[in-house]
Amino acid sequence: MRVSRFLKEWRTRLLAAGAALTMAGGAVVLAPGVAQAAPARGLAYVWANSPNSALNVPYTPSAFYSRNSTGGTNTVVRTGTGQYTVRMPGLGLIGGTVHVTAYGSTSHTCGVNYWVPGAGGRLDVHVSCFTRTGARVNTTFDASFVNTAVVGGSRIAYVWANQPTSAAYTPSTSYQFNSGGSTNTITRQGAGQYRVRVPSIGAAAGHVQVTAYGDVAARCKVVNWFPSGSTEYVNVRCHNAVGRLADNRFTLTYVRSTGILRTTPAAYAWANQPTTAAYNPAASYAYNSTGSVMRIRRIGTGTYRFVPPNMPLGNGHVQVTAYGSDSAYCKVDFWTPSTGVQIRCFAPSGALVDTYYDVAFQR
């Protein structure tokens, strides 16, 4: 029964990606359980900084903003307008989770289309990017992957929410994790509205990142999160391109006192004062692995800077998720050691708008 369920999950994942399972014409079909040289666990991230690169020609993104725990060199391939494949050597086994955020000053958005093992033991992460109205567009983005099995220690949980119309279900066990050793579950509370139940690691603290999943111009965000006993509950909403609630798949990560990739140096914050000129984010929902106190500044309407002292901002990786029940969304604009991390938030109309958000930095 365990093998049967695993094969079903694998088949569902490939169908969701639009892949054809066939042996015709000598096509190579990767099967679950096939021995590979790749390690079972690891992490990687990239800043995909050449959005208009030649079609189907791999390029190596900036080494300052790229990492692979296996020591391999990540590459990116543009496969069509607004369509990219991030190749992560040595990480090509089943499992893990992916987050993606668009980069730059435009109102474009990006999400994870799917991820599967590729040739030579690598992991292929497929990314789709859109204008605010849902048209495909070439744009810069950040993408991260982590696959962990270490129970205990720092708190982390993640899920691939793969049944968007189910009333209540256990998301794919191959693509979820809980450092408390429990199983995460999800309930649907209405069109585009979900509650993720994370047992064993609840606290009035921590950090959440959410990414829309699938080749669709959807935007998913965290509404709030809170503990009930030892269980953490995370509410999520997904919207379509015009800002209406719509059922959609997503990936979600919850962490506490660790980075979203479970390594250091790392920092995160919940930016909960969208119209305040400058403030220190709430300590329970902020973390800096050096122990430093973070600062957030409002530069103008919908434009903010997150300043995490002693973080190596000449390198690293950033993910951003909007927070709240409305249809606003956020992205990373840029980051430098002198400015910190600049973030922009938009209404579905494309206008800059003040809103709450979650931001995470990882090196």
XYZ file of C-alpha atoms in Angstrom:
363
model
C 0.000 0.000 0.000
C 2.868 2.373 0.760
C 4.400 1.811 -2.693
C 0.998 2.188 -4.349
C 0.357 5.532 -2.620
C 3.831 6.759 -3.544
C 3.329 5.851 -7.200
C -0.032 7.613 -7.191
C 1.536 10.791 -5.776
C 4.300 10.637 -8.394
C 1.770 10.212 -11.215
C -0.370 13.075 -9.871
C 2.668 15.341 -9.686
C 3.654 14.688 -13.298
C 0.096 15.162 -14.520
C -0.054 18.472 -12.669
C 3.058 19.491 -14.557
C 1.499 18.520 -17.847
C 4.125 15.846 -18.425
C 3.330 12.813 -20.578
C 4.245 9.451 -19.135
C 5.393 7.454 -22.139
C 8.159 5.153 -23.183
C 7.599 5.808 -26.864
C 10.448 7.123 -28.971
C 13.050 6.099 -26.423
C 11.880 8.681 -23.844
C 13.382 8.227 -20.417
C 10.835 7.996 -17.614
C 12.106 8.576 -14.084
C 10.448 6.192 -11.627
C 10.161 6.415 -7.847
C 12.764 4.429 -6.021
C 15.329 4.418 -8.826
C 18.794 4.607 -7.249
C 20.558 7.904 -7.922
C 23.839 9.462 -6.831
C 22.068 12.535 -5.480
C 21.725 13.026 -1.716
C 18.212 12.727 -0.302
C 18.334 16.124 1.409
C 19.738 19.544 0.759
C 18.985 23.109 -0.289
C 19.558 25.527 -3.122
C 18.565 29.000 -4.219
C 19.071 31.304 -7.185
C 18.526 34.866 -8.285
C 17.516 34.325 -11.918
C 18.993 37.574 -13.215
C 18.854 37.126 -17.019
C 15.114 37.094 -17.783
C 15.583 37.580 -21.548
C 18.269 34.946 -22.040
C 18.282 32.951 -25.275
C 15.595 30.282 -25.491
C 16.652 26.813 -24.344
C 20.232 27.918 -23.651
C 21.268 27.461 -19.988
C 23.028 30.315 -18.212
C 24.739 30.465 -14.831
C 23.116 33.072 -12.560
C 25.172 35.395 -10.373
C 27.314 33.325 -8.002
C 26.826 35.912 -5.239
C 23.112 35.082 -5.127
C 23.201 31.356 -5.873
C 23.849 28.425 -3.568
C 23.678 24.642 -3.741
C 24.447 22.564 -0.657
C 25.892 19.764 -2.817
C 28.534 22.094 -4.243
C 26.999 21.964 -7.714
C 26.473 25.020 -9.920
C 22.846 26.013 -10.468
C 21.784 27.059 -13.967
C 18.635 28.575 -15.471
C 17.011 27.943 -18.850
C 14.313 30.112 -20.422
C 11.931 27.736 -22.200
C 9.361 30.276 -23.387
C 7.952 33.697 -22.596
C 7.820 33.891 -18.814
C 8.754 30.215 -18.480
C 11.983 29.048 -16.854
C 13.621 25.898 -15.531
C 16.063 26.203 -12.651
C 18.484 23.264 -12.671
C 19.861 22.311 -9.249
C 22.571 19.638 -9.498
C 22.684 16.830 -6.956
C 19.231 17.438 -5.485
C 17.072 15.334 -7.795
C 15.092 13.129 -5.451
C 11.403 13.200 -4.562
C 10.321 15.649 -1.850
C 11.072 19.081 -0.464
C 9.429 22.403 -1.109
C 9.951 25.414 -3.377
C 9.276 29.131 -2.978
C 9.415 31.759 -5.701
C 9.051 35.524 -5.647
C 9.312 37.955 -8.540
C 12.149 40.509 -8.414
C 12.223 44.136 -9.541
C 10.142 47.307 -9.535
C 7.345 46.112 -11.853
C 4.026 44.609 -10.735
C 4.907 41.228 -12.308
C 4.475 38.026 -10.307
C 6.043 34.552 -10.439
C 5.104 31.166 -9.024
C 6.360 27.603 -9.012
C 4.919 25.545 -11.868
C 6.287 22.208 -10.625
C 9.560 20.501 -9.667
C 10.784 17.025 -10.592
C 14.058 15.068 -10.766
C 15.945 15.817 -13.969
C 18.845 14.259 -15.848
C 22.059 13.368 -14.038
C 20.626 13.493 -10.528
C 19.646 17.170 -10.684
C 16.368 18.782 -9.622
C 14.438 20.800 -12.217
C 12.304 23.611 -10.751
C 9.877 25.044 -13.319
C 8.814 28.661 -12.810
C 6.092 30.725 -14.527
C 5.897 34.547 -14.508
C 3.004 36.842 -15.413
C 1.971 40.468 -15.684
C -0.596 41.615 -13.149
C -3.336 40.912 -15.742
C -2.201 37.326 -16.328
C -0.124 37.569 -19.526
C 3.160 35.683 -19.630
C 6.174 37.955 -19.238
C 9.932 37.630 -18.956
C 11.098 38.865 -15.567
C 13.736 38.354 -12.898
C 12.885 36.158 -9.889
C 14.205 34.418 -6.763
C 13.649 30.674 -6.299
C 14.573 28.437 -3.351
C 14.374 24.716 -2.592
C 14.858 22.750 0.615
C 14.410 19.072 1.449
C 14.947 18.104 5.073
C 14.291 15.072 7.269
C 15.761 16.239 10.581
C 13.102 15.980 13.289
C 13.530 18.121 16.402
C 15.760 21.139 16.886
C 14.631 24.341 15.169
C 10.978 24.425 14.165
C 10.034 24.042 10.522
C 7.090 22.627 8.600
C 6.158 22.750 4.951
C 3.407 21.476 2.668
C 2.504 21.241 -0.988
C -1.234 21.970 -0.883
C -2.181 19.771 -3.817
C -5.978 19.348 -3.515
C -7.436 22.865 -3.788
C -11.103 21.826 -3.946
C -11.044 19.144 -1.217
C -12.915 19.995 1.973
C -10.265 18.397 4.203
C -7.248 16.273 3.379
C -3.705 15.252 4.169
C -1.465 16.876 1.552
C 1.089 14.748 -0.277
C 3.222 13.016 2.329
C 6.181 13.017 -0.069
C 6.130 16.826 -0.230
C 5.426 17.775 3.374
C 7.508 17.880 6.554
C 7.029 18.665 10.242
C 10.031 18.895 12.580
C 7.758 17.838 15.451
C 7.281 14.486 13.746
C 3.563 15.006 13.077
C 1.502 15.061 9.883
C 0.217 18.381 8.521
C -3.368 18.606 7.223
C -5.443 21.178 5.305
C -9.094 22.262 5.292
C -10.807 24.401 2.657
C -12.893 27.189 4.195
C -14.342 28.628 0.991
C -13.261 29.516 -2.535
C -9.522 30.197 -2.378
C -9.486 30.030 1.434
C -7.522 27.389 3.330
C -6.349 26.522 6.833
C -3.119 24.554 7.234
C -2.896 22.600 10.495
C 0.677 22.094 11.745
C 0.696 19.868 14.870
C 3.376 19.665 17.565
C 5.162 22.979 16.972
C 2.600 25.662 17.855
C 3.616 29.031 19.335
C 2.587 32.679 19.111
C 5.701 33.337 17.074
C 7.483 32.389 13.863
C 7.305 33.155 10.172
C 5.375 32.015 7.075
C 6.100 32.024 3.341
C 3.501 31.077 0.698
C 3.876 30.605 -3.097
C 1.171 29.892 -5.672
C 1.674 26.581 -7.511
C 0.850 25.739 -11.129
C 1.085 27.307 -14.556
C -1.542 29.912 -13.739
C -1.523 33.626 -12.888
C -2.578 33.128 -9.279
C -1.300 34.850 -6.154
C -1.421 33.201 -2.726
C -0.649 34.841 0.597
C -0.777 34.251 4.341
C -3.785 35.736 6.149
C -2.565 35.009 9.690
C -1.191 32.246 11.900
C -1.738 31.367 15.537
C -1.335 28.492 18.024
C -3.988 26.394 19.697
C -2.245 24.241 22.262
C 0.715 22.627 20.519
C -0.797 23.071 17.032
C -0.063 25.973 14.714
C -2.847 27.082 12.369
C -1.968 29.049 9.231
C -4.701 30.668 7.141
C -4.043 31.203 3.434
C -5.936 32.942 0.640
C -5.405 32.624 -3.103
C -6.561 35.162 -5.698
C -6.697 35.148 -9.484
C -5.164 37.823 -11.717
C -8.013 40.283 -11.124
C -7.906 39.833 -7.346
C -10.894 37.518 -6.851
C -10.674 34.571 -4.472
C -9.994 31.408 -6.471
C -9.079 27.836 -5.600
C -5.418 27.145 -6.286
C -2.563 24.915 -5.194
C 0.273 26.439 -3.172
C 3.422 25.720 -1.200
C 3.754 26.898 2.397
C 6.601 26.979 4.906
C 6.370 27.787 8.622
C 9.576 28.347 10.614
C 10.515 29.562 14.056
C 13.984 30.720 15.148
C 15.610 29.453 11.973
C 15.855 30.424 8.322
C 13.335 29.228 5.749
C 16.034 26.861 4.464
C 16.941 25.816 8.029
C 20.458 27.208 7.843
C 22.274 30.338 9.022
C 22.965 33.188 8.603
C 19.292 34.015 8.278
C 16.709 36.620 9.244
C 12.969 37.135 8.918
C 10.304 39.630 9.982
C 6.566 40.220 9.969
C 6.084 43.808 8.792
C 2.910 44.774 10.646
C 2.944 48.590 10.564
C 2.460 49.443 6.877
C 2.053 53.202 7.305
C 4.725 53.761 9.982
C 7.854 55.613 8.852
C 10.282 53.383 10.793
C 9.937 50.716 13.490
C 11.354 47.528 14.947
C 9.209 44.533 13.934
C 7.512 42.495 16.661
C 10.170 40.386 18.398
C 8.072 37.198 18.480
C 7.727 37.314 14.703
C 11.266 38.415 13.902
C 14.546 36.530 13.881
C 18.180 37.374 13.228
C 20.692 34.555 13.663
C 23.264 37.091 14.914
C 20.909 38.299 17.637
C 20.647 41.808 16.168
C 17.436 43.841 16.209
C 15.841 44.429 12.818
C 14.450 47.669 11.437
C 11.784 48.387 8.826
C 11.401 51.695 7.003
C 8.600 52.966 4.778
C 10.118 54.713 1.745
C 6.794 55.673 0.166
C 3.394 54.184 -0.604
C 3.830 50.414 -0.852
C 7.633 50.666 -0.758
C 9.623 49.452 2.246
C 13.132 48.567 3.371
C 13.917 45.679 5.701
C 17.260 46.187 7.465
C 18.659 43.053 9.178
C 21.963 44.068 10.837
C 25.006 41.845 10.382
C 23.425 39.878 7.533
C 25.668 39.388 4.431
C 23.434 41.334 2.047
C 26.114 41.360 -0.636
C 25.077 37.738 -1.137
C 22.156 35.527 -0.247
C 18.513 35.112 -1.071
C 15.174 36.818 -0.308
C 11.563 35.643 -0.289
C 8.535 37.891 0.302
C 4.864 37.065 0.949
C 2.037 39.547 1.443
C 0.016 39.222 4.662
C -3.688 39.853 5.250
C -7.154 39.028 3.938
C -7.183 41.430 0.977
C -5.800 40.857 -2.542
C -2.614 42.940 -2.226
C 0.642 41.197 -3.122
C 4.336 41.915 -2.548
C 7.719 41.184 -4.130
C 11.398 41.923 -3.603
C 12.668 45.013 -5.456
C 16.401 44.638 -4.640
C 18.811 44.309 -1.723
C 22.267 45.719 -0.980
C 24.468 45.984 2.133
C 23.945 49.747 2.256
C 20.155 49.856 1.755
C 18.848 46.596 3.144
C 16.086 44.691 1.360
C 13.663 46.856 -0.615
C 10.120 45.512 -1.029
C 7.228 46.687 -3.186
C 3.543 45.870 -2.635
C 0.744 46.232 -5.158
C -3.019 46.189 -5.523
C -4.433 44.028 -8.367
C -4.678 47.250 -10.412
C -0.888 47.494 -10.326
C -0.911 50.560 -8.074
C 1.495 50.587 -5.144
C -0.366 50.023 -1.878
C 0.532 49.983 1.824
C 0.090 46.510 3.297
C 1.484 43.975 5.733
C 4.032 41.395 4.512
C 6.510 38.705 5.573
C 10.122 38.921 4.415
C 12.917 36.362 4.821
C 16.643 36.548 4.070
C 18.857 33.479 3.817
C 22.531 32.992 3.031
